[in-house]
Amino acid sequence: MNFEILYLILAPALTGVSIFLAGKKSRVLSEGLAVLGTTITFFFAVRIAFLTTRGEVLTLFREEFRVDALGGLIAFLVAFIGLIAVIYSLPYIRKEVTKKVISPERLRVYYAWMMIFLSSMLWATTTNNIIMLWVIIEATTLASVVLVAFYWNRDAVEAGYKYAMLLTVGITFALFGCVLLYSGASPHIPSASDPLKITEIAKVTSMIPKSIVNLALVLLLAGFGTKAGLVPFHTWLPDAHAEAPTPVSAMLSGVMIKVGAYALIRTVMTLYPVYPDPIKLFVVILGILTMLVGIFMALMQDDLKRLLAYHSVSQMGYIIVGLGLGTYLGIYGGVFHLLNHTLFKSLLFLCVGAITYTTGTRLIHSLGGVGKKMPITAICFFIGAVSMGGVPLFNGFMSKFTIFLACAKAGMLWATLLAILTSILTLFCLLHAAYCVFMGEIKIDDATHKEVPAFMWIGMVLLSALCFLIGVYPQVVYPILNEATKAIFSMMALP
C-alpha cells in the first residue's frame, strides 16, 4: 500500500486544524504552521508525481484511493501553487491587517481554511470512488467559499453567496450523472468488485444503455463543467476571483477549476468509446464557445482581476477542445495546456496582487507608469501575458500549437481558425492592459510606491522562469504529460 497518498491529504488537513486550535496564541505561529504544512504537502506531491511519471499506479485501501500519472500531475500542481500562495500571503495578509481591512484574529481563519481547501483539492485527485469524487468536489466549494467571502464586506459576501449557490446547484447535476453511471454500470460489474469504483465502471461503459450514457454525459458536463468554469456555467467565476484575496484567486484560477476539469476527465472520458461523433463535436463546440465568450467578455473589463477571470474561462475552452477531440494529440494538448494555464494564470494573478498591494487599486484606467516603480512585477506580468497569448518561446505557444494541430488533423479546420483568433485577441487584450498599467503615463505618483517584498515576487519569478523554460524546452514535461495522456486512454473502455 502507498501511504504517501494518505500523508498527502492529511498533511494540510491536520495543519489547518492545528492553526484553528493553536493560531490564537500567535500570528507568527499561524504563518509558520501554514508554511510548514504546505512544504510537507509539496514534498509528498513531488514524491507521488515522480513515481507516477515512471508509469506506476499508486493505490491504497483496496483501490479506494488511486493515483495514476494524471492524478499525480494535478496533485503536484495543487501542492506547488498552494505553497507559492501561502508564502505570497505572508506579507500580503499582514498588510491587510496593518491597514485594518481585516482584524488580526481573521489571519488565523485565513490560513486554516487555506489548508482545508488545499487538502480537499488533493483528496479529489486521489479518490477512485465516483460518489466520493462528487462529495469532495462539493467539499472544495464549501472550503473555498469562506475564502471568497473572506473580507466580509458587501461585495465579498455577495460574491461568496453567488459562488456557493451556483456551484452547489451545478454540482447537484453532477451527482445525478454519477448516480446514473453507477446504476447503469453496476449490473455488469462482477459481484466481487465494487461498482462505485471509477476504474470498474470504466471497464463496462460499452455495456451501459446509450440513453443512460447520453443523459449522464449532459448531467456531468453541466455539473463538473460548472466547477471548471465552462460557458454557460461560468457566471460565478468573475465575482469570486475579483473579491477573494489575491493568493486565493491564484488558487481558484490556477488549480481549483483544474480540479473540476479533472473530475470531467475521470467521468466523461470513460464514456468516449461509446460516443457517437456528433457528441464529440458537441464537446468541441462547447469548448470553442467557452473560448469566444471568455475572450470577448475579457476585452470589456477595466478591473484587472475580472479581466483575468474571464481569460480563465477562455483558456479552459482550449483544454475542453483538446480533450473533446478524443485523440492522443488532442488529449496531450489539453493536458499540456492545463499545466501551462496553471503556471501563467497563477503568475498573472500574483502580479495583479502585487500591483494592488503597492498602489491600492486594480482598475486599469487608474493605473499608469507602474513599471518604473515595480520592474520585477512588470517583467513577470509581460511574461505571463505573452505566455497566455501563445507567443513562441513561451509555454502557452507549445500547448496551443498542439491543440491547433490536433483540430486540423481531426478535420476541424473551423475550430483551428477560431482557436487562433481567440489566441490573437488574448494577446492583444493582455498587452493592451500591460501597456496601460506599466508603460503609460504615471497617474498615481507616490514616493512610497516600490517593488513588493521578496516573499511576494520570488514566486512570480519562479513561475515566469517555468513559463520560459517549458517554452524553449518542452521535452522537460514530456514524460509526465505522456504518462498522463496514456492514463486517460487506459480509462477508456473498449466498445
PDB file of N, CA and C in Angstrom, residues 405-457:
ATOM      1  N   LEU A 405      -2.909  21.755 -34.071  1.00  0.00           N
ATOM      2  CA  LEU A 405      -2.587  20.609 -34.924  1.00  0.00           C
ATOM      3  C   LEU A 405      -3.596  19.490 -34.752  1.00  0.00           C
ATOM      4  N   ALA A 406      -4.012  19.255 -33.508  1.00  0.00           N
ATOM      5  CA  ALA A 406      -4.968  18.179 -33.245  1.00  0.00           C
ATOM      6  C   ALA A 406      -6.311  18.463 -33.921  1.00  0.00           C
ATOM      7  N   CYS A 407      -6.759  19.727 -33.850  1.00  0.00           N
ATOM      8  CA  CYS A 407      -8.022  20.099 -34.506  1.00  0.00           C
ATOM      9  C   CYS A 407      -7.915  19.937 -36.020  1.00  0.00           C
ATOM     10  N   ALA A 408      -6.797  20.398 -36.584  1.00  0.00           N
ATOM     11  CA  ALA A 408      -6.607  20.288 -38.033  1.00  0.00           C
ATOM     12  C   ALA A 408      -6.548  18.824 -38.458  1.00  0.00           C
ATOM     13  N   LYS A 409      -5.841  18.010 -37.685  1.00  0.00           N
ATOM     14  CA  LYS A 409      -5.725  16.589 -38.014  1.00  0.00           C
ATOM     15  C   LYS A 409      -7.059  15.873 -37.915  1.00  0.00           C
ATOM     16  N   ALA A 410      -7.948  16.364 -37.042  1.00  0.00           N
ATOM     17  CA  ALA A 410      -9.280  15.770 -36.894  1.00  0.00           C
ATOM     18  C   ALA A 410     -10.261  16.295 -37.943  1.00  0.00           C
ATOM     19  N   GLY A 411      -9.784  17.162 -38.839  1.00  0.00           N
ATOM     20  CA  GLY A 411     -10.644  17.689 -39.890  1.00  0.00           C
ATOM     21  C   GLY A 411     -11.509  18.855 -39.452  1.00  0.00           C
ATOM     22  N   MET A 412     -11.183  19.464 -38.313  1.00  0.00           N
ATOM     23  CA  MET A 412     -11.965  20.601 -37.808  1.00  0.00           C
ATOM     24  C   MET A 412     -11.181  21.892 -38.009  1.00  0.00           C
ATOM     25  N   LEU A 413     -11.031  22.280 -39.272  1.00  0.00           N
ATOM     26  CA  LEU A 413     -10.278  23.483 -39.589  1.00  0.00           C
ATOM     27  C   LEU A 413     -10.949  24.722 -39.008  1.00  0.00           C
ATOM     28  N   TRP A 414     -12.275  24.721 -38.959  1.00  0.00           N
ATOM     29  CA  TRP A 414     -13.009  25.854 -38.391  1.00  0.00           C
ATOM     30  C   TRP A 414     -12.645  26.062 -36.919  1.00  0.00           C
ATOM     31  N   ALA A 415     -12.485  24.951 -36.186  1.00  0.00           N
ATOM     32  CA  ALA A 415     -12.111  25.050 -34.768  1.00  0.00           C
ATOM     33  C   ALA A 415     -10.691  25.595 -34.636  1.00  0.00           C
ATOM     34  N   THR A 416      -9.810  25.177 -35.545  1.00  0.00           N
ATOM     35  CA  THR A 416      -8.432  25.677 -35.530  1.00  0.00           C
ATOM     36  C   THR A 416      -8.406  27.185 -35.735  1.00  0.00           C
ATOM     37  N   LEU A 417      -9.161  27.664 -36.719  1.00  0.00           N
ATOM     38  CA  LEU A 417      -9.169  29.093 -37.030  1.00  0.00           C
ATOM     39  C   LEU A 417      -9.746  29.918 -35.876  1.00  0.00           C
ATOM     40  N   LEU A 418     -10.826  29.428 -35.260  1.00  0.00           N
ATOM     41  CA  LEU A 418     -11.422  30.155 -34.136  1.00  0.00           C
ATOM     42  C   LEU A 418     -10.495  30.153 -32.920  1.00  0.00           C
ATOM     43  N   ALA A 419      -9.789  29.040 -32.715  1.00  0.00           N
ATOM     44  CA  ALA A 419      -8.838  28.981 -31.602  1.00  0.00           C
ATOM     45  C   ALA A 419      -7.678  29.947 -31.825  1.00  0.00           C
ATOM     46  N   ILE A 420      -7.205  30.056 -33.076  1.00  0.00           N
ATOM     47  CA  ILE A 420      -6.130  31.001 -33.391  1.00  0.00           C
ATOM     48  C   ILE A 420      -6.619  32.440 -33.198  1.00  0.00           C
ATOM     49  N   LEU A 421      -7.840  32.724 -33.659  1.00  0.00           N
ATOM     50  CA  LEU A 421      -8.417  34.057 -33.471  1.00  0.00           C
ATOM     51  C   LEU A 421      -8.494  34.416 -31.987  1.00  0.00           C
ATOM     52  N   THR A 422      -8.947  33.473 -31.171  1.00  0.00           N
ATOM     53  CA  THR A 422      -9.034  33.704 -29.728  1.00  0.00           C
ATOM     54  C   THR A 422      -7.661  34.001 -29.139  1.00  0.00           C
ATOM     55  N   SER A 423      -6.648  33.290 -29.612  1.00  0.00           N
ATOM     56  CA  SER A 423      -5.294  33.494 -29.105  1.00  0.00           C
ATOM     57  C   SER A 423      -4.776  34.891 -29.461  1.00  0.00           C
ATOM     58  N   ILE A 424      -5.067  35.353 -30.676  1.00  0.00           N
ATOM     59  CA  ILE A 424      -4.649  36.695 -31.095  1.00  0.00           C
ATOM     60  C   ILE A 424      -5.340  37.756 -30.243  1.00  0.00           C
ATOM     61  N   LEU A 425      -6.636  37.595 -30.027  1.00  0.00           N
ATOM     62  CA  LEU A 425      -7.378  38.545 -29.198  1.00  0.00           C
ATOM     63  C   LEU A 425      -6.883  38.530 -27.749  1.00  0.00           C
ATOM     64  N   THR A 426      -6.527  37.341 -27.265  1.00  0.00           N
ATOM     65  CA  THR A 426      -5.983  37.222 -25.903  1.00  0.00           C
ATOM     66  C   THR A 426      -4.697  38.017 -25.768  1.00  0.00           C
ATOM     67  N   LEU A 427      -3.814  37.869 -26.753  1.00  0.00           N
ATOM     68  CA  LEU A 427      -2.543  38.586 -26.716  1.00  0.00           C
ATOM     69  C   LEU A 427      -2.775  40.094 -26.763  1.00  0.00           C
ATOM     70  N   PHE A 428      -3.671  40.540 -27.644  1.00  0.00           N
ATOM     71  CA  PHE A 428      -3.986  41.968 -27.738  1.00  0.00           C
ATOM     72  C   PHE A 428      -4.527  42.496 -26.413  1.00  0.00           C
ATOM     73  N   CYS A 429      -5.469  41.771 -25.824  1.00  0.00           N
ATOM     74  CA  CYS A 429      -6.108  42.210 -24.578  1.00  0.00           C
ATOM     75  C   CYS A 429      -5.090  42.365 -23.450  1.00  0.00           C
ATOM     76  N   LEU A 430      -4.239  41.379 -23.302  1.00  0.00           N
ATOM     77  CA  LEU A 430      -3.284  41.405 -22.193  1.00  0.00           C
ATOM     78  C   LEU A 430      -2.174  42.423 -22.409  1.00  0.00           C
ATOM     79  N   LEU A 431      -1.673  42.534 -23.649  1.00  0.00           N
ATOM     80  CA  LEU A 431      -0.615  43.510 -23.899  1.00  0.00           C
ATOM     81  C   LEU A 431      -1.149  44.937 -23.787  1.00  0.00           C
ATOM     82  N   HIS A 432      -2.394  45.150 -24.185  1.00  0.00           N
ATOM     83  CA  HIS A 432      -3.003  46.472 -24.011  1.00  0.00           C
ATOM     84  C   HIS A 432      -3.095  46.828 -22.531  1.00  0.00           C
ATOM     85  N   ALA A 433      -3.566  45.858 -21.720  1.00  0.00           N
ATOM     86  CA  ALA A 433      -3.658  46.093 -20.275  1.00  0.00           C
ATOM     87  C   ALA A 433      -2.271  46.334 -19.685  1.00  0.00           C
ATOM     88  N   ALA A 434      -1.285  45.536 -20.111  1.00  0.00           N
ATOM     89  CA  ALA A 434       0.072  45.680 -19.585  1.00  0.00           C
ATOM     90  C   ALA A 434       0.656  47.042 -19.938  1.00  0.00           C
ATOM     91  N   TYR A 435       0.420  47.492 -21.173  1.00  0.00           N
ATOM     92  CA  TYR A 435       0.947  48.799 -21.585  1.00  0.00           C
ATOM     93  C   TYR A 435       0.321  49.927 -20.762  1.00  0.00           C
ATOM     94  N   CYS A 436      -1.000  49.869 -20.602  1.00  0.00           N
ATOM     95  CA  CYS A 436      -1.691  50.924 -19.852  1.00  0.00           C
ATOM     96  C   CYS A 436      -1.233  50.973 -18.395  1.00  0.00           C
ATOM     97  N   VAL A 437      -1.001  49.820 -17.808  1.00  0.00           N
ATOM     98  CA  VAL A 437      -0.656  49.753 -16.385  1.00  0.00           C
ATOM     99  C   VAL A 437       0.813  50.084 -16.142  1.00  0.00           C
ATOM    100  N   PHE A 438       1.699  49.490 -16.951  1.00  0.00           N
ATOM    101  CA  PHE A 438       3.132  49.583 -16.641  1.00  0.00           C
ATOM    102  C   PHE A 438       3.882  50.646 -17.443  1.00  0.00           C
ATOM    103  N   MET A 439       3.410  50.961 -18.654  1.00  0.00           N
ATOM    104  CA  MET A 439       4.199  51.823 -19.525  1.00  0.00           C
ATOM    105  C   MET A 439       3.503  53.134 -19.862  1.00  0.00           C
ATOM    106  N   GLY A 440       2.272  53.301 -19.390  1.00  0.00           N
ATOM    107  CA  GLY A 440       1.564  54.538 -19.700  1.00  0.00           C
ATOM    108  C   GLY A 440       2.027  55.692 -18.824  1.00  0.00           C
ATOM    109  N   GLU A 441       1.270  56.758 -18.891  1.00  0.00           N
ATOM    110  CA  GLU A 441       1.563  57.941 -18.082  1.00  0.00           C
ATOM    111  C   GLU A 441       1.320  57.654 -16.603  1.00  0.00           C
ATOM    112  N   ILE A 442       2.206  58.119 -15.746  1.00  0.00           N
ATOM    113  CA  ILE A 442       2.071  57.913 -14.296  1.00  0.00           C
ATOM    114  C   ILE A 442       0.838  58.663 -13.790  1.00  0.00           C
ATOM    115  N   LYS A 443      -0.088  57.915 -13.178  1.00  0.00           N
ATOM    116  CA  LYS A 443      -1.327  58.518 -12.684  1.00  0.00           C
ATOM    117  C   LYS A 443      -1.378  58.559 -11.158  1.00  0.00           C
ATOM    118  N   ILE A 444      -0.610  57.665 -10.527  1.00  0.00           N
ATOM    119  CA  ILE A 444      -0.537  57.676  -9.058  1.00  0.00           C
ATOM    120  C   ILE A 444       0.930  57.855  -8.692  1.00  0.00           C
ATOM    121  N   ASP A 445       1.349  59.076  -8.472  1.00  0.00           N
ATOM    122  CA  ASP A 445       2.759  59.371  -8.187  1.00  0.00           C
ATOM    123  C   ASP A 445       2.954  59.456  -6.675  1.00  0.00           C
ATOM    124  N   ASP A 446       3.391  58.371  -6.113  1.00  0.00           N
ATOM    125  CA  ASP A 446       3.580  58.300  -4.669  1.00  0.00           C
ATOM    126  C   ASP A 446       5.006  57.833  -4.400  1.00  0.00           C
ATOM    127  N   ALA A 447       5.747  58.610  -3.655  1.00  0.00           N
ATOM    128  CA  ALA A 447       7.153  58.279  -3.389  1.00  0.00           C
ATOM    129  C   ALA A 447       7.299  56.985  -2.604  1.00  0.00           C
ATOM    130  N   THR A 448       6.246  56.567  -1.895  1.00  0.00           N
ATOM    131  CA  THR A 448       6.337  55.343  -1.096  1.00  0.00           C
ATOM    132  C   THR A 448       6.133  54.089  -1.938  1.00  0.00           C
ATOM    133  N   HIS A 449       5.666  54.237  -3.163  1.00  0.00           N
ATOM    134  CA  HIS A 449       5.448  53.073  -4.021  1.00  0.00           C
ATOM    135  C   HIS A 449       6.785  52.448  -4.423  1.00  0.00           C
ATOM    136  N   LYS A 450       6.883  51.162  -4.244  1.00  0.00           N
ATOM    137  CA  LYS A 450       8.106  50.440  -4.594  1.00  0.00           C
ATOM    138  C   LYS A 450       7.755  48.978  -4.871  1.00  0.00           C
ATOM    139  N   GLU A 451       8.784  48.215  -5.283  1.00  0.00           N
ATOM    140  CA  GLU A 451       8.564  46.800  -5.570  1.00  0.00           C
ATOM    141  C   GLU A 451       8.116  46.067  -4.318  1.00  0.00           C
ATOM    142  N   VAL A 452       7.318  45.013  -4.524  1.00  0.00           N
ATOM    143  CA  VAL A 452       6.773  44.250  -3.396  1.00  0.00           C
ATOM    144  C   VAL A 452       7.886  43.467  -2.698  1.00  0.00           C
ATOM    145  N   PRO A 453       7.637  42.998  -1.460  1.00  0.00           N
ATOM    146  CA  PRO A 453       8.651  42.224  -0.736  1.00  0.00           C
ATOM    147  C   PRO A 453       9.031  40.934  -1.467  1.00  0.00           C
ATOM    148  N   ALA A 454      10.207  40.417  -1.119  1.00  0.00           N
ATOM    149  CA  ALA A 454      10.743  39.225  -1.797  1.00  0.00           C
ATOM    150  C   ALA A 454       9.817  38.019  -1.666  1.00  0.00           C
ATOM    151  N   PHE A 455       9.146  37.858  -0.530  1.00  0.00           N
ATOM    152  CA  PHE A 455       8.234  36.735  -0.360  1.00  0.00           C
ATOM    153  C   PHE A 455       7.120  36.737  -1.413  1.00  0.00           C
ATOM    154  N   MET A 456       6.824  37.912  -1.964  1.00  0.00           N
ATOM    155  CA  MET A 456       5.793  38.007  -2.992  1.00  0.00           C
ATOM    156  C   MET A 456       6.374  37.808  -4.388  1.00  0.00           C
ATOM    157  N   TRP A 457       7.495  38.438  -4.674  1.00  0.00           N
ATOM    158  CA  TRP A 457       7.994  38.338  -6.047  1.00  0.00           C
ATOM    159  C   TRP A 457       8.779  37.062  -6.336  1.00  0.00           C
TER     160      TRP A 457
END
